[in-house]
Amino acid sequence: MIRPLSIRRRNALKAIVATLPALAIGRAFAQDKPATVRIGYQKSSTLITVLKTRGTLEQKLAPLGVKVSWHEFASGLPLLEALNVGSVDVSADVADTVPVFALAAGANLTYLAQEAPSPTAQAIVVKADSPIRSVADLKGKRVGFAKAAGVHYLLIAALEKSGLSFKDIQPAYLAPADGRAAFERDAIDAWVVWDPFLSAVQRQAKVRVLADGTNLAQYQRYYLASTPFAQARPDVIKVIYDALADSGKWVKQSPKDAAALLAPVWGLDEATVEQANGRRSYDVRLVQPERLQEQQAIADTFTREGLLPRKVNATAVPVWKPVL
């Protein structure tokens, strides 16, 4: 009587043991194929804001069994830091300077997409009655801007063109909201900022533009993903890329509709949003090695100014490409 029971137990144990590799593989597969994509973005992330507001990605990713979670950041550098440590999987557009800082810190990032240049979408502004008449007049002055943002490079490039260096000004690292407040109360002498914040201050206050990015900084914004996620879910990356490209076309082809959608989200009037969008290309394209040359120029400039801890090869980075 006992023997058959022992046989049954042995058989049951064998069956359980036999299932363990399959269970382990199943768990590994689930871990390797995350069912949620965590997207980090900023308030100025136009195309991602359009997709988020319209629920586009939720709809397009549902057939893949993938959900979306949204995470807002005040600026690009903390966003990419979160991407690097695994707190988010995909980054909405960040200025062309931000990946350089992330790479210098050893971030494991994959370039997902790039927006064509929008040099006039960022500028150095002063109040209309300011005695500062040119970039050269910024010597010794307190200048506010977001650290590692595209405006950081624009400021350095503009200073160098005027015969100055970054050490000739007093930098005040401020997020856009804090920069606007400091600018209004004269805590800074000049403010370097990008759209839609630039358009907002131009329309709501009396300011002068000392210089924008024309012939100084191309201002190509980048979308990035953590390399592990890009490798695990290329299907999700493809859906996001296509949605971004379609969204960019819609914003440019339907400027008033886009402004009406974005205005309440950004807390701005529609005319300001439309002006800001008019200066951005929103031309989403694949990243090509030859289009990363300014990334290297940015890296070299920041290294020379002592702002990066080490030299960066900004063109030797993982670049996502769709499988044809």
Protein backbone atom coordinates (compact mmCIF):
# COMPACT_ATOMS: atom_id res chain seq x y z
CA MET A 1 0.00 0.00 0.00
CA ILE A 2 2.81 2.35 0.78
CA ARG A 3 4.78 1.58 -2.39
CA PRO A 4 2.18 2.88 -4.87
CA LEU A 5 1.86 6.06 -2.79
CA SER A 6 5.63 6.56 -2.93
CA ILE A 7 5.57 6.05 -6.67
CA ARG A 8 2.84 8.59 -7.03
CA ARG A 9 4.80 11.05 -4.92
CA ARG A 10 7.96 10.43 -6.90
CA ASN A 11 6.08 10.92 -10.14
CA ALA A 12 4.49 14.10 -8.83
CA LEU A 13 7.89 15.40 -7.71
CA LYS A 14 9.34 14.65 -11.13
CA ALA A 15 6.49 16.52 -12.76
CA ILE A 16 7.07 19.53 -10.52
CA VAL A 17 10.80 19.50 -11.18
CA ALA A 18 10.16 19.20 -14.89
CA THR A 19 8.04 22.34 -14.83
CA LEU A 20 10.63 24.46 -13.00
CA PRO A 21 12.75 25.31 -16.07
CA ALA A 22 9.63 26.27 -17.97
CA LEU A 23 8.45 28.45 -15.08
CA ALA A 24 11.89 30.06 -14.85
CA ILE A 25 11.90 30.73 -18.58
CA GLY A 26 8.41 32.16 -18.31
CA ARG A 27 9.45 34.51 -15.53
CA ALA A 28 12.57 35.57 -17.41
CA PHE A 29 10.49 36.17 -20.53
CA ALA A 30 8.06 38.31 -18.56
CA GLN A 31 10.96 40.29 -17.10
CA ASP A 32 12.60 40.66 -20.51
CA LYS A 33 9.33 41.77 -22.11
CA PRO A 34 7.95 44.47 -19.81
CA ALA A 35 4.21 45.01 -20.15
CA THR A 36 4.36 48.69 -19.16
CA VAL A 37 6.30 51.49 -20.78
CA ARG A 38 7.14 54.34 -18.40
CA ILE A 39 7.47 57.61 -20.29
CA GLY A 40 9.23 60.63 -18.82
CA TYR A 41 8.43 64.07 -20.16
CA GLN A 42 8.66 67.79 -19.46
CA LYS A 43 5.95 70.42 -19.65
CA SER A 44 7.46 71.63 -22.93
CA SER A 45 7.41 68.13 -24.48
CA THR A 46 5.00 69.09 -27.24
CA LEU A 47 4.55 65.89 -29.20
CA ILE A 48 4.43 63.63 -26.15
CA THR A 49 1.92 66.02 -24.59
CA VAL A 50 -0.24 65.69 -27.70
CA LEU A 51 -0.04 61.89 -27.53
CA LYS A 52 -0.73 61.86 -23.78
CA THR A 53 -3.69 64.23 -24.02
CA ARG A 54 -5.28 62.29 -26.87
CA GLY A 55 -4.58 58.85 -25.38
CA THR A 56 -2.89 57.82 -28.62
CA LEU A 57 -0.23 55.54 -27.20
CA GLU A 58 -2.66 53.74 -24.93
CA GLN A 59 -4.75 52.91 -27.98
CA LYS A 60 -1.85 51.89 -30.21
CA LEU A 61 -0.08 49.79 -27.57
CA ALA A 62 -3.16 47.97 -26.34
CA PRO A 63 -2.92 45.29 -29.07
CA LEU A 64 0.59 44.51 -27.78
CA GLY A 65 -0.73 44.15 -24.24
CA VAL A 66 1.37 47.11 -23.14
CA LYS A 67 0.20 49.86 -20.78
CA VAL A 68 1.59 53.39 -20.45
CA SER A 69 2.55 55.27 -17.29
CA TRP A 70 3.48 58.97 -17.37
CA HIS A 71 6.12 60.75 -15.28
CA GLU A 72 6.68 64.53 -15.44
CA PHE A 73 10.06 66.16 -14.77
CA ALA A 74 11.02 69.82 -14.36
CA SER A 75 13.94 69.62 -16.78
CA GLY A 76 15.82 67.30 -19.10
CA LEU A 77 18.80 66.32 -16.95
CA PRO A 78 16.78 64.78 -14.08
CA LEU A 79 14.68 63.06 -16.74
CA LEU A 80 17.69 61.33 -18.28
CA GLU A 81 19.06 60.51 -14.84
CA ALA A 82 15.78 58.71 -14.16
CA LEU A 83 16.10 56.95 -17.51
CA ASN A 84 19.61 55.81 -16.65
CA VAL A 85 18.71 54.36 -13.24
CA GLY A 86 15.67 52.57 -14.62
CA SER A 87 12.90 54.74 -13.21
CA VAL A 88 11.53 55.43 -16.70
CA ASP A 89 11.94 53.58 -19.99
CA VAL A 90 11.51 56.28 -22.65
CA SER A 91 12.29 59.98 -22.61
CA ALA A 92 10.27 62.60 -24.43
CA ASP A 93 12.30 65.16 -26.34
CA VAL A 94 15.22 66.72 -24.53
CA ALA A 95 17.54 69.42 -25.79
CA ASP A 96 20.61 68.34 -27.73
CA THR A 97 22.89 69.12 -24.79
CA VAL A 98 21.20 66.84 -22.28
CA PRO A 99 22.34 63.48 -23.73
CA VAL A 100 25.93 64.73 -23.66
CA PHE A 101 25.79 65.23 -19.88
CA ALA A 102 24.11 61.85 -19.47
CA LEU A 103 26.76 60.10 -21.58
CA ALA A 104 29.51 61.75 -19.55
CA ALA A 105 27.92 60.20 -16.47
CA GLY A 106 28.01 56.77 -18.11
CA ALA A 107 24.31 56.53 -18.95
CA ASN A 108 23.20 53.47 -20.90
CA LEU A 109 20.99 55.21 -23.46
CA THR A 110 19.76 54.50 -26.96
CA TYR A 111 18.94 57.34 -29.34
CA LEU A 112 15.37 56.76 -30.48
CA ALA A 113 14.67 59.77 -32.70
CA GLN A 114 15.70 63.33 -33.45
CA GLU A 115 13.79 66.47 -34.40
CA ALA A 116 15.19 68.50 -37.28
CA PRO A 117 16.81 71.83 -36.23
CA SER A 118 14.74 74.64 -34.68
CA PRO A 119 17.36 77.34 -33.96
CA THR A 120 14.92 80.21 -33.37
CA ALA A 121 13.00 78.29 -30.69
CA GLN A 122 15.50 79.39 -28.02
CA ALA A 123 16.98 82.79 -27.27
CA ILE A 124 18.78 85.10 -24.86
CA VAL A 125 16.42 87.83 -23.69
CA VAL A 126 16.69 90.96 -21.58
CA LYS A 127 14.07 93.44 -20.51
CA ALA A 128 13.25 96.09 -23.10
CA ASP A 129 14.66 98.89 -20.93
CA SER A 130 17.84 96.98 -19.99
CA PRO A 131 21.15 98.78 -20.63
CA ILE A 132 22.46 95.48 -22.05
CA ARG A 133 22.48 95.97 -25.81
CA SER A 134 24.55 93.01 -27.01
CA VAL A 135 25.85 89.64 -25.89
CA ALA A 136 29.22 91.30 -25.18
CA ASP A 137 27.46 93.41 -22.55
CA LEU A 138 26.73 90.26 -20.53
CA LYS A 139 30.26 90.32 -19.14
CA GLY A 140 30.04 90.20 -15.35
CA LYS A 141 26.26 89.94 -15.47
CA ARG A 142 24.04 87.32 -13.85
CA VAL A 143 22.44 85.12 -16.51
CA GLY A 144 19.71 82.61 -15.73
CA PHE A 145 19.16 79.35 -17.62
CA ALA A 146 18.53 75.65 -17.08
CA LYS A 147 21.74 73.67 -16.64
CA ALA A 148 22.43 71.18 -19.45
CA ALA A 149 19.51 72.48 -21.51
CA GLY A 150 19.96 73.55 -25.13
CA VAL A 151 20.12 77.16 -23.95
CA HIS A 152 23.26 76.29 -21.98
CA TYR A 153 25.13 75.60 -25.21
CA LEU A 154 23.49 78.55 -26.98
CA LEU A 155 24.79 80.87 -24.25
CA ILE A 156 28.33 79.52 -24.49
CA ALA A 157 28.31 79.72 -28.30
CA ALA A 158 26.98 83.29 -28.22
CA LEU A 159 29.57 84.35 -25.63
CA GLU A 160 32.42 82.86 -27.64
CA LYS A 161 31.24 84.59 -30.80
CA SER A 162 31.35 87.88 -28.86
CA GLY A 163 34.86 87.24 -27.56
CA LEU A 164 33.81 86.11 -24.09
CA SER A 165 33.92 82.81 -22.25
CA PHE A 166 31.48 81.14 -19.89
CA LYS A 167 33.66 82.27 -16.97
CA ASP A 168 32.94 85.89 -17.90
CA ILE A 169 29.32 85.68 -16.70
CA GLN A 170 27.67 84.73 -13.43
CA PRO A 171 25.53 81.66 -14.19
CA ALA A 172 22.27 81.09 -12.32
CA TYR A 173 20.98 77.57 -12.93
CA LEU A 174 17.21 77.88 -12.94
CA ALA A 175 14.33 75.77 -14.25
CA PRO A 176 12.00 77.74 -16.58
CA ALA A 177 9.43 78.65 -13.92
CA ASP A 178 12.11 79.84 -11.50
CA GLY A 179 13.94 81.61 -14.31
CA ARG A 180 10.83 83.57 -15.28
CA ALA A 181 10.26 84.62 -11.68
CA ALA A 182 13.90 85.69 -11.25
CA PHE A 183 13.78 87.59 -14.55
CA GLU A 184 10.64 89.48 -13.57
CA ARG A 185 12.02 90.58 -10.21
CA ASP A 186 15.42 91.56 -11.71
CA ALA A 187 17.29 88.88 -9.79
CA ILE A 188 19.02 88.04 -13.08
CA ASP A 189 20.14 90.43 -15.83
CA ALA A 190 19.34 88.13 -18.75
CA TRP A 191 17.40 84.93 -19.28
CA VAL A 192 18.14 82.17 -21.78
CA VAL A 193 15.06 80.05 -22.48
CA TRP A 194 13.25 77.95 -25.04
CA ASP A 195 9.70 77.71 -26.35
CA PRO A 196 6.96 77.79 -25.25
CA PHE A 197 8.45 79.74 -22.32
CA LEU A 198 10.22 82.06 -24.76
CA SER A 199 7.01 82.92 -26.62
CA ALA A 200 5.19 83.40 -23.32
CA VAL A 201 7.65 85.99 -22.00
CA GLN A 202 7.76 87.74 -25.39
CA ARG A 203 3.99 88.08 -25.49
CA GLN A 204 3.44 88.83 -21.81
CA ALA A 205 6.33 91.18 -21.06
CA LYS A 206 8.46 93.79 -22.77
CA VAL A 207 11.67 92.04 -23.73
CA ARG A 208 14.42 92.19 -26.33
CA VAL A 209 16.20 89.25 -27.95
CA LEU A 210 19.99 89.55 -27.82
CA ALA A 211 20.51 86.39 -29.84
CA ASP A 212 18.69 83.23 -30.84
CA GLY A 213 20.20 80.00 -32.12
CA THR A 214 20.60 81.14 -35.73
CA ASN A 215 24.16 80.29 -36.84
CA LEU A 216 24.99 79.38 -33.24
CA ALA A 217 23.04 76.33 -32.10
CA GLN A 218 20.83 74.13 -34.23
CA TYR A 219 18.65 73.01 -31.32
CA GLN A 220 17.90 69.47 -32.40
CA ARG A 221 15.83 67.75 -29.76
CA TYR A 222 16.27 64.05 -29.03
CA TYR A 223 14.05 61.20 -27.90
CA LEU A 224 15.84 58.45 -26.02
CA ALA A 225 15.19 55.08 -24.42
CA SER A 226 17.04 53.01 -21.88
CA THR A 227 19.10 50.52 -23.84
CA PRO A 228 17.72 47.48 -21.98
CA PHE A 229 14.15 48.53 -22.77
CA ALA A 230 14.95 49.31 -26.41
CA GLN A 231 16.47 45.85 -26.77
CA ALA A 232 13.60 44.11 -24.97
CA ARG A 233 10.70 45.93 -26.67
CA PRO A 234 11.65 47.13 -30.15
CA ASP A 235 7.98 46.66 -31.07
CA VAL A 236 6.97 49.25 -28.48
CA ILE A 237 9.71 51.63 -29.62
CA LYS A 238 8.45 51.35 -33.21
CA VAL A 239 4.90 52.25 -32.14
CA ILE A 240 6.17 55.27 -30.19
CA TYR A 241 8.37 56.44 -33.05
CA ASP A 242 5.55 56.23 -35.60
CA ALA A 243 3.16 58.02 -33.25
CA LEU A 244 5.67 60.83 -32.67
CA ALA A 245 6.24 61.28 -36.40
CA ASP A 246 2.49 61.41 -37.06
CA SER A 247 1.98 63.83 -34.18
CA GLY A 248 4.69 66.14 -35.51
CA LYS A 249 3.04 66.27 -38.91
CA TRP A 250 -0.35 66.99 -37.35
CA VAL A 251 0.97 69.90 -35.24
CA LYS A 252 2.51 71.57 -38.29
CA GLN A 253 -0.46 70.89 -40.61
CA SER A 254 -3.11 71.91 -38.04
CA PRO A 255 -1.51 74.73 -36.04
CA LYS A 256 -4.73 76.16 -34.65
CA ASP A 257 -6.11 72.76 -33.62
CA ALA A 258 -2.79 71.91 -32.01
CA ALA A 259 -2.75 75.22 -30.14
CA ALA A 260 -6.32 74.64 -28.92
CA LEU A 261 -5.30 71.21 -27.61
CA LEU A 262 -2.08 72.32 -25.92
CA ALA A 263 -3.12 75.71 -24.51
CA PRO A 264 -5.13 74.41 -21.52
CA VAL A 265 -2.51 71.76 -20.77
CA TRP A 266 0.29 74.30 -20.72
CA GLY A 267 -1.76 77.07 -19.10
CA LEU A 268 -1.04 79.43 -22.00
CA ASP A 269 -3.25 81.25 -24.48
CA GLU A 270 -3.66 79.71 -27.92
CA ALA A 271 -1.86 82.54 -29.74
CA THR A 272 1.27 82.01 -27.62
CA VAL A 273 1.20 78.26 -28.22
CA GLU A 274 0.76 78.75 -31.95
CA GLN A 275 3.71 81.16 -32.05
CA ALA A 276 5.89 78.71 -30.13
CA ASN A 277 4.94 75.78 -32.35
CA GLY A 278 5.67 77.86 -35.43
CA ARG A 279 9.34 78.01 -34.44
CA ARG A 280 9.75 74.29 -33.84
CA SER A 281 10.27 71.91 -36.76
CA TYR A 282 8.57 68.88 -35.16
CA ASP A 283 10.13 66.91 -38.01
CA VAL A 284 10.75 63.58 -36.26
CA ARG A 285 13.38 61.50 -38.01
CA LEU A 286 15.70 58.57 -37.40
CA VAL A 287 19.08 59.40 -35.96
CA GLN A 288 21.95 59.09 -38.45
CA PRO A 289 25.64 59.19 -37.41
CA GLU A 290 26.29 62.25 -39.58
CA ARG A 291 23.53 64.09 -37.74
CA LEU A 292 25.33 63.68 -34.43
CA GLN A 293 28.22 65.97 -35.33
CA GLU A 294 26.83 68.88 -33.34
CA GLN A 295 26.49 66.52 -30.37
CA GLN A 296 30.25 66.10 -30.52
CA ALA A 297 30.76 69.86 -30.84
CA ILE A 298 28.58 70.36 -27.76
CA ALA A 299 30.54 67.71 -25.84
CA ASP A 300 33.87 69.27 -26.81
CA THR A 301 32.66 72.72 -25.80
CA PHE A 302 31.44 71.59 -22.40
CA THR A 303 34.64 69.63 -21.81
CA ARG A 304 36.72 72.68 -22.66
CA GLU A 305 34.68 74.78 -20.22
CA GLY A 306 35.21 72.21 -17.47
CA LEU A 307 31.50 71.36 -17.30
CA LEU A 308 31.89 67.65 -18.12
CA PRO A 309 33.81 65.21 -15.90
CA ARG A 310 35.39 63.47 -18.88
CA LYS A 311 35.59 63.52 -22.67
CA VAL A 312 32.66 62.01 -24.53
CA ASN A 313 32.48 60.36 -27.93
CA ALA A 314 29.00 61.61 -28.71
CA THR A 315 28.77 59.87 -32.08
CA ALA A 316 29.59 56.35 -30.83
CA VAL A 317 26.22 55.73 -29.21
CA PRO A 318 23.51 53.09 -29.66
CA VAL A 319 21.00 54.24 -32.28
CA TRP A 320 17.61 52.57 -32.73
CA LYS A 321 16.64 51.47 -36.20
CA PRO A 322 13.37 49.83 -37.20
CA VAL A 323 13.53 46.26 -38.40
CA LEU A 324 12.49 46.24 -42.04
